[in-house]
XYZ file of C-alpha atoms in Angstrom:
521
model
C 23.022 -16.654 0.842
C 19.918 -18.514 -0.262
C 16.581 -16.952 0.538
C 13.719 -19.361 1.041
C 10.491 -18.274 -0.596
C 6.965 -19.522 -0.665
C 5.722 -18.329 -4.023
C 2.265 -17.118 -4.829
C -0.029 -18.922 -7.202
C -0.496 -17.194 -10.551
C -3.675 -15.218 -10.147
C -5.813 -14.627 -13.179
C -5.815 -10.930 -12.469
C -2.034 -10.681 -12.338
C -1.882 -7.529 -14.448
C -4.417 -5.806 -12.225
C -2.541 -6.894 -9.116
C 0.729 -5.573 -10.511
C -0.907 -2.206 -11.224
C -2.263 -2.098 -7.691
C 1.138 -2.822 -6.166
C 2.771 -0.175 -8.322
C 0.113 2.233 -7.148
C 0.736 1.388 -3.493
C 4.474 1.793 -3.872
C 3.982 5.124 -5.617
C 1.652 6.319 -2.863
C 4.312 5.908 -0.257
C 7.008 7.228 -2.556
C 5.131 10.419 -3.357
C 4.003 10.889 0.201
C 7.497 10.525 1.553
C 8.486 13.402 -0.710
C 5.540 15.531 0.313
C 6.339 15.014 3.967
C 9.879 16.148 3.220
C 11.507 12.921 4.302
C 15.221 13.533 4.253
C 16.098 10.032 3.120
C 19.486 9.625 1.502
C 19.739 8.113 -1.940
C 20.999 4.573 -2.499
C 24.348 3.855 -0.899
C 24.188 6.758 1.528
C 25.498 6.474 5.067
C 23.060 5.230 7.653
C 21.745 7.644 10.252
C 23.165 6.932 13.656
C 21.998 7.384 17.195
C 21.054 5.366 20.238
C 20.074 1.890 19.171
C 20.255 2.505 15.389
C 21.943 0.161 12.966
C 24.571 2.782 12.203
C 26.309 2.055 15.504
C 27.316 -1.449 14.462
C 26.848 -1.441 10.706
C 30.576 -1.533 9.956
C 31.831 -3.558 12.899
C 32.814 -7.194 12.508
C 31.197 -10.068 10.665
C 27.643 -9.508 9.336
C 24.890 -10.820 11.600
C 22.765 -13.499 9.964
C 19.046 -12.873 10.612
C 16.159 -15.015 9.387
C 12.742 -13.384 8.968
C 9.356 -14.791 7.984
C 6.642 -12.461 6.713
C 3.985 -12.195 4.011
C 4.135 -10.353 0.701
C 1.355 -8.783 -1.368
C 3.274 -7.973 -4.519
C 2.839 -10.125 -7.630
C 6.075 -11.934 -6.817
C 8.276 -11.816 -3.685
C 11.669 -10.075 -3.800
C 14.446 -12.451 -4.812
C 17.634 -13.328 -2.934
C 19.647 -10.979 -5.149
C 17.231 -8.054 -4.750
C 19.196 -4.760 -4.758
C 17.162 -3.276 -1.892
C 17.781 -6.390 0.192
C 21.486 -6.072 -0.531
C 21.400 -2.382 0.353
C 19.733 -3.120 3.703
C 22.410 -5.724 4.392
C 25.149 -3.261 3.485
C 23.790 -0.452 5.634
C 23.083 -2.660 8.661
C 25.964 -5.174 8.413
C 23.567 -8.123 8.220
C 22.818 -11.167 6.091
C 19.031 -11.403 5.764
C 17.283 -14.667 4.970
C 13.711 -13.532 4.329
C 11.066 -16.226 3.961
C 8.287 -14.601 1.914
C 4.907 -16.312 2.243
C 1.977 -15.883 -0.134
C -1.143 -14.273 1.364
C -3.057 -17.307 0.087
C -1.340 -19.544 2.661
C -0.181 -16.978 5.213
C -2.629 -17.821 8.013
C -1.977 -21.553 7.751
C 1.793 -21.073 7.465
C 2.007 -19.084 10.699
C 0.480 -21.862 12.763
C 2.597 -24.530 11.059
C 5.793 -22.646 11.883
C 4.707 -21.926 15.456
C 3.787 -25.557 16.047
C 7.061 -26.798 14.560
C 9.175 -24.987 17.148
C 11.652 -24.154 14.366
C 10.937 -20.433 14.371
C 13.010 -17.867 12.424
C 14.824 -15.120 14.339
C 11.998 -12.676 13.603
C 8.467 -13.911 12.953
C 5.425 -11.975 11.853
C 1.967 -12.905 13.138
C -1.120 -11.407 11.504
C -3.468 -11.458 14.509
C -2.589 -10.579 18.096
C -5.395 -12.912 19.182
C -3.730 -15.944 17.587
C -4.341 -18.517 20.348
C -1.205 -20.578 19.685
C 0.996 -17.488 19.743
C -0.662 -16.265 22.938
C -0.126 -19.645 24.578
C 3.527 -19.751 23.544
C 4.153 -16.253 24.889
C 2.752 -17.294 28.261
C 4.983 -20.382 28.189
C 8.082 -18.220 27.691
C 8.745 -19.048 24.032
C 9.422 -15.414 23.023
C 11.614 -12.601 24.313
C 10.173 -9.905 26.534
C 11.423 -6.820 24.694
C 10.378 -4.365 27.413
C 13.913 -3.907 28.846
C 15.382 -3.287 25.379
C 12.948 -1.035 23.515
C 13.855 2.142 25.391
C 17.261 2.065 23.678
C 15.802 2.266 20.174
C 14.579 5.796 19.629
C 12.831 5.235 16.279
C 10.865 2.240 17.542
C 9.919 4.286 20.600
C 8.326 6.820 18.240
C 5.545 4.296 17.583
C 2.297 5.582 19.161
C 2.182 4.856 22.891
C -1.364 3.517 22.568
C -0.156 0.934 20.045
C 2.715 -0.193 22.243
C 0.354 -0.351 25.231
C -2.407 -2.236 23.409
C -0.024 -4.885 22.114
C 1.306 -5.778 25.550
C 0.681 -9.249 26.919
C 0.526 -9.478 30.711
C 1.871 -5.920 30.818
C 5.007 -6.696 28.804
C 6.110 -5.859 25.260
C 6.758 -9.221 23.656
C 5.448 -7.713 20.449
C 6.931 -5.274 17.975
C 3.850 -3.951 16.143
C 3.755 -3.520 12.381
C 2.817 0.135 12.748
C 0.231 2.022 10.679
C -1.421 5.460 11.070
C -4.308 5.746 13.523
C -6.354 7.968 11.216
C -7.435 7.532 7.611
C -7.540 3.755 7.225
C -11.343 3.905 6.827
C -13.517 6.772 5.630
C -16.821 7.282 3.884
C -16.439 9.138 0.603
C -19.290 11.087 -0.998
C -19.325 12.434 -4.550
C -18.726 16.119 -3.970
C -19.514 16.969 -7.592
C -22.889 15.201 -7.331
C -23.690 17.110 -4.146
C -22.935 20.391 -5.888
C -25.019 19.484 -8.937
C -28.038 18.638 -6.747
C -27.445 21.640 -4.440
C -26.859 19.440 -1.397
C -24.460 19.739 1.502
C -22.112 16.974 2.628
C -24.023 14.854 5.177
C -23.022 15.052 8.827
C -25.789 12.838 10.267
C -27.412 9.537 9.281
C -30.668 11.383 8.558
C -28.871 13.726 6.182
C -27.051 10.821 4.583
C -30.333 9.019 3.961
C -31.672 12.059 2.107
C -28.445 12.345 0.104
C -28.697 8.674 -0.887
C -32.319 9.215 -2.017
C -31.266 12.180 -4.109
C -28.413 10.234 -5.662
C -30.846 7.476 -6.679
C -33.772 9.588 -7.861
C -32.391 12.889 -9.174
C -29.993 11.818 -11.957
C -26.750 13.138 -10.396
C -24.618 11.893 -13.326
C -26.804 13.699 -15.834
C -27.277 10.806 -18.250
C -31.086 10.972 -18.120
C -31.371 7.508 -16.601
C -32.218 6.252 -13.125
C -29.148 4.041 -12.887
C -27.252 5.288 -9.832
C -27.309 4.128 -6.218
C -26.692 5.779 -2.877
C -24.144 3.740 -0.899
C -22.371 0.760 -2.463
C -22.130 -1.123 0.871
C -18.402 -1.753 0.409
C -18.376 -1.995 4.210
C -21.730 -3.736 4.747
C -23.027 -2.184 7.909
C -20.104 -2.246 10.329
C -19.357 1.467 10.072
C -23.000 2.349 10.621
C -23.080 0.011 13.597
C -20.269 2.125 15.042
C -22.147 5.324 14.193
C -25.387 4.275 15.874
C -23.568 2.854 18.916
C -20.952 5.643 19.124
C -18.332 2.931 19.303
C -15.447 1.331 17.430
C -16.097 -2.349 16.846
C -17.838 -4.948 18.937
C -16.898 -3.454 22.321
C -17.324 -0.008 23.806
C -16.550 1.452 27.208
C -19.441 2.521 29.458
C -19.013 3.375 33.140
C -15.624 1.691 33.220
C -16.874 -1.584 31.751
C -16.795 -3.156 28.319
C -20.219 -3.402 26.716
C -20.991 -5.726 23.813
C -22.488 -3.534 21.086
C -24.351 -6.484 19.544
C -26.702 -6.241 22.519
C -26.995 -2.445 22.369
C -30.029 -0.534 21.000
C -27.782 1.185 18.461
C -27.274 -2.041 16.534
C -31.030 -2.490 16.279
C -31.378 1.111 15.061
C -28.723 0.451 12.438
C -30.618 -2.594 11.149
C -33.866 -0.623 10.878
C -32.031 2.190 9.049
C -30.345 -0.117 6.535
C -33.554 -2.121 6.018
C -35.316 1.108 5.058
C -32.481 1.992 2.702
C -32.687 -1.490 1.177
C -36.459 -1.304 0.652
C -36.112 2.073 -1.083
C -33.370 0.775 -3.365
C -30.668 3.059 -2.000
C -28.126 0.237 -1.559
C -27.350 -2.765 -3.828
C -30.095 -5.368 -3.660
C -27.591 -8.232 -3.837
C -24.865 -6.710 -1.651
C -24.691 -9.858 0.475
C -23.327 -11.992 -2.373
C -21.173 -9.354 -4.070
C -17.422 -9.371 -3.556
C -15.661 -6.281 -2.243
C -14.196 -5.668 -5.700
C -17.685 -5.803 -7.245
C -19.087 -3.359 -4.708
C -16.144 -1.072 -5.293
C -16.704 -1.258 -9.040
C -20.030 0.507 -8.530
C -18.009 3.520 -7.415
C -15.252 3.238 -9.999
C -17.819 2.863 -12.817
C -19.596 6.097 -11.868
C -22.687 4.373 -10.410
C -22.360 4.838 -6.616
C -22.454 8.241 -4.944
C -21.057 7.037 -1.617
C -18.324 4.469 -1.027
C -15.829 3.541 1.665
C -12.114 2.833 1.706
C -8.901 4.082 3.177
C -8.470 7.775 2.489
C -5.932 7.259 -0.282
C -8.140 4.487 -1.691
C -10.836 7.058 -2.413
C -8.511 8.619 -4.954
C -8.022 5.250 -6.652
C -11.806 4.817 -6.815
C -12.346 8.232 -8.412
C -9.700 7.876 -11.140
C -12.057 6.270 -13.692
C -14.984 8.663 -13.068
C -12.529 11.556 -13.534
C -11.857 10.331 -17.074
C -15.543 10.938 -17.818
C -15.842 14.135 -15.783
C -12.660 15.918 -14.603
C -14.698 17.457 -11.777
C -15.515 14.044 -10.256
C -14.442 14.003 -6.612
C -14.903 11.707 -3.607
C -14.887 13.864 -0.474
C -13.899 12.026 2.705
C -16.394 12.690 5.490
C -14.918 13.752 8.815
C -17.637 12.027 10.827
C -21.267 10.963 10.881
C -23.405 11.697 13.944
C -20.139 12.976 15.422
C -18.569 9.517 15.176
C -15.303 8.582 13.484
C -13.060 5.677 14.357
C -9.352 5.011 14.701
C -7.532 2.044 13.276
C -5.674 -0.234 15.673
C -2.476 1.532 14.623
C -0.818 -1.694 13.494
C -1.232 -4.397 10.884
C 0.306 -7.523 12.337
C 3.162 -7.962 14.800
C 6.691 -9.327 15.112
C 8.149 -11.579 17.795
C 11.641 -12.919 18.547
C 11.879 -16.522 19.845
C 13.830 -17.259 23.017
C 16.165 -19.485 20.982
C 17.834 -16.269 19.746
C 20.784 -15.145 21.951
C 20.393 -11.792 23.718
C 23.193 -10.161 21.739
C 21.415 -11.092 18.507
C 18.103 -9.770 19.858
C 19.743 -6.369 20.110
C 21.068 -6.626 16.553
C 17.561 -7.507 15.300
C 16.134 -4.486 17.108
C 18.895 -2.328 15.589
C 17.844 -3.561 12.155
C 14.174 -2.782 12.806
C 15.082 0.569 14.347
C 16.973 1.470 11.177
C 13.925 0.469 9.142
C 11.927 2.974 11.190
C 14.252 5.877 10.312
C 13.387 8.220 7.473
C 16.222 6.718 5.449
C 15.391 3.085 6.138
C 11.667 3.596 5.556
C 12.332 5.321 2.228
C 14.668 2.519 1.150
C 11.995 -0.075 1.973
C 9.086 1.505 0.114
C 10.826 3.606 -2.557
C 13.976 1.636 -3.242
C 17.204 3.121 -4.588
C 17.315 6.535 -6.227
C 17.741 6.495 -10.020
C 17.111 2.743 -9.993
C 13.632 2.365 -8.488
C 12.520 5.990 -8.558
C 13.338 9.343 -10.111
C 12.886 12.683 -8.416
C 10.654 14.923 -10.523
C 9.680 18.368 -9.213
C 10.324 17.244 -5.651
C 8.337 13.996 -5.988
C 9.588 10.434 -6.072
C 8.223 8.738 -9.186
C 8.518 4.946 -9.379
C 10.249 3.274 -12.333
C 9.507 -0.019 -14.067
C 12.449 -1.477 -12.175
C 10.543 -0.941 -8.936
C 7.886 -3.341 -10.245
C 10.514 -5.782 -11.476
C 12.208 -5.821 -8.066
C 8.892 -5.877 -6.131
C 9.707 -2.666 -4.268
C 6.576 -1.739 -2.341
C 4.935 -1.149 0.988
C 3.563 -4.631 0.286
C 6.989 -6.292 0.330
C 9.862 -4.688 2.271
C 7.307 -2.255 3.658
C 5.787 -5.227 5.482
C 8.963 -5.432 7.574
C 10.385 -1.923 7.816
C 7.876 0.717 8.909
C 7.723 4.209 10.291
C 4.970 6.119 12.078
C 3.761 8.742 9.566
C 0.620 10.694 10.467
C -0.360 11.653 6.903
C 0.578 8.385 5.230
C -2.989 7.829 4.002
C -3.587 11.410 2.840
C -1.834 11.263 -0.517
C -2.034 9.202 -3.712
C -0.193 9.612 -7.041
C -1.727 12.199 -9.320
C -3.604 13.862 -6.490
C -3.681 17.643 -6.597
C -2.120 19.651 -3.818
C -5.583 21.031 -3.038
C -7.005 17.558 -2.350
C -3.906 16.540 -0.388
C -4.168 19.589 1.867
C -7.912 18.949 2.265
C -7.214 15.359 3.312
C -4.639 16.490 5.874
C -7.166 18.867 7.439
C -9.784 16.097 7.565
C -7.307 13.783 9.296
C -6.501 16.528 11.789
C -10.203 16.986 12.551
C -10.711 13.249 12.865
C -7.867 12.951 15.344
C -9.693 15.330 17.702
C -12.779 13.125 18.010
C -11.890 9.645 16.763
C -12.844 6.674 18.912
C -10.269 3.980 19.661
C -11.036 0.270 19.699
C -10.792 -0.468 23.420
C -10.693 -4.229 22.854
C -7.415 -4.351 20.901
C -5.217 -7.081 22.335
C -7.795 -8.371 24.822
C -8.397 -12.117 24.827
C -11.362 -14.228 25.915
C -10.653 -17.959 25.869
C -14.349 -18.697 25.468
C -14.537 -16.323 22.527
C -11.554 -18.096 20.968
C -13.413 -21.400 21.250
C -16.993 -20.500 20.334
C -17.026 -16.828 19.390
C -16.839 -17.596 15.672
C -20.084 -19.552 15.852
C -21.897 -16.682 17.541
C -20.484 -14.183 15.060
C -21.712 -16.192 12.086
C -25.231 -16.417 13.514
C -25.253 -12.691 14.333
C -23.963 -11.693 10.884
C -26.392 -13.979 9.082
C -29.361 -12.576 10.976
C -28.222 -9.010 10.340
C -28.268 -9.623 6.589
C -31.709 -11.237 6.747
C -33.137 -8.305 8.706
C -31.588 -5.730 6.365
C -33.045 -7.564 3.353
C -36.442 -7.980 5.014
C -36.236 -11.774 5.040
C -36.645 -11.628 8.807
C -38.545 -8.947 10.783
C -36.760 -6.776 13.321
C -38.618 -8.744 15.999
C -36.505 -11.786 15.075
C -33.465 -9.741 16.073
C -35.097 -8.826 19.386
C -35.778 -12.498 20.093
C -32.219 -13.520 19.301
C -30.745 -10.760 21.491
C -32.893 -12.013 24.393
C -31.443 -15.471 23.779
C -27.865 -14.171 23.837
C -28.480 -12.347 27.106
C -29.430 -15.686 28.663
C -26.746 -17.771 26.908
C -24.064 -18.848 29.466
C -21.138 -19.026 27.020
C -22.011 -15.671 25.452
C -22.181 -14.011 28.859
C -18.912 -15.708 29.809
C -17.232 -13.991 26.855
C -18.385 -10.618 28.209
C -17.096 -11.477 31.687
C -13.712 -12.636 30.382
C -13.271 -9.578 28.166
C -13.967 -7.304 31.125
C -11.479 -9.188 33.258
C -8.849 -8.860 30.519
C -9.558 -5.127 30.332
C -9.223 -4.675 34.095
C -6.032 -6.756 34.099
C -4.576 -4.457 31.442
C -5.375 -1.391 33.556
C -3.806 -2.997 36.612
C -0.688 -3.987 34.676
C -0.319 -0.458 33.298
C -0.346 0.939 36.825
């Protein structure tokens, strides 16, 4: 079998990227051990059950399945990859995986869709992709609704995710599942709080005072005023949610979707961040700094508050810990009582109607196996004693795992399992921090706000929404930096309230929301 690949360009930071991918693979490997996944080692028998690959794995000629997806490892897995071969062996398949570089992934999706020559299983990064949406409505992809009930591991995906990825009330989409909690948190230097005799902030007022203390009171003890409050790694969006008590651009009020851009909370957020900017509590050139540069303020022991996924906080604290072993980023449960959920998925898979029904079922068996404990472990950890060693109950990745591109960022992009605490653990983390993170995730799950707009489409927004967003984002930055007064924001909001196309977007989004409710009933 020949596996087609679209190779990545050689990035200048290849060594750094390789380290990052090894880290990501190790995260999932260690976590799978901590969660007591009972995955078999390489070559073990597949778990069986309704709809799993084990039912047909040893019956007849292998089923040939073509898949197109992206990879985020330094290089894509090759055609002779041992994990690929192991998946084929356990599921009685021949897999032709077309790996596409993230540098060309968005463009490649539309090229393949437009060509009509679509692989048996195709990943799409955005559920709002207009070409994909149009093709679904034209009948180009299988409605999987009648089949999914027979695949118990796929049915363990969160119901909200399966519901939110429906189109016209039907499950054409198999979501690339991710945990609802922990994909974004604010992290505050716990050791700095303790040194300055401060408590972890629970409100924006308290956070403002913490940021001031971090800037003015020498929390790192070097005798210099060289630290900042918040590094603005997420420039404003989280605080927009906090002030609006929402998750993203849309929130639900009295049964209707409300555009938070027009809400008073967004104005309050701009005033708050402008004050922080004027007092030097956030980077003065945040608007031109890359995410990696903003993050470096945290990793170089300069920023007292940062943001990331929960496990990413541990990566950001590793360098400061080399200077001070007590360094610690504490994930905040909420701010002003607000914390947000992720969408619960990172991309989606579809099967074109050109695939025969019998093969559709075999593809779903393959994906169902990938969602078992065994299949998930094979995808992200690889083969025991080849790609990882078990040390004191933990799976520790080997150099061969890097060589074979074994990672959540390669095979883990295809085969996924719903794991609640996936983001709670990172390699090297102490049990104390891991248990603390689990408790924080549990508390978040009690109050977290879902994004009610996931999967909803406005045709007008597809056409002109990007233009509005750019103008809104540009004005936000100018107001935060003081280049425009807050009154300029008020004037622009008044304009949007009278703008026909902008109001049409709101009308269409509300119709899509009501249609979803009707379809669910």
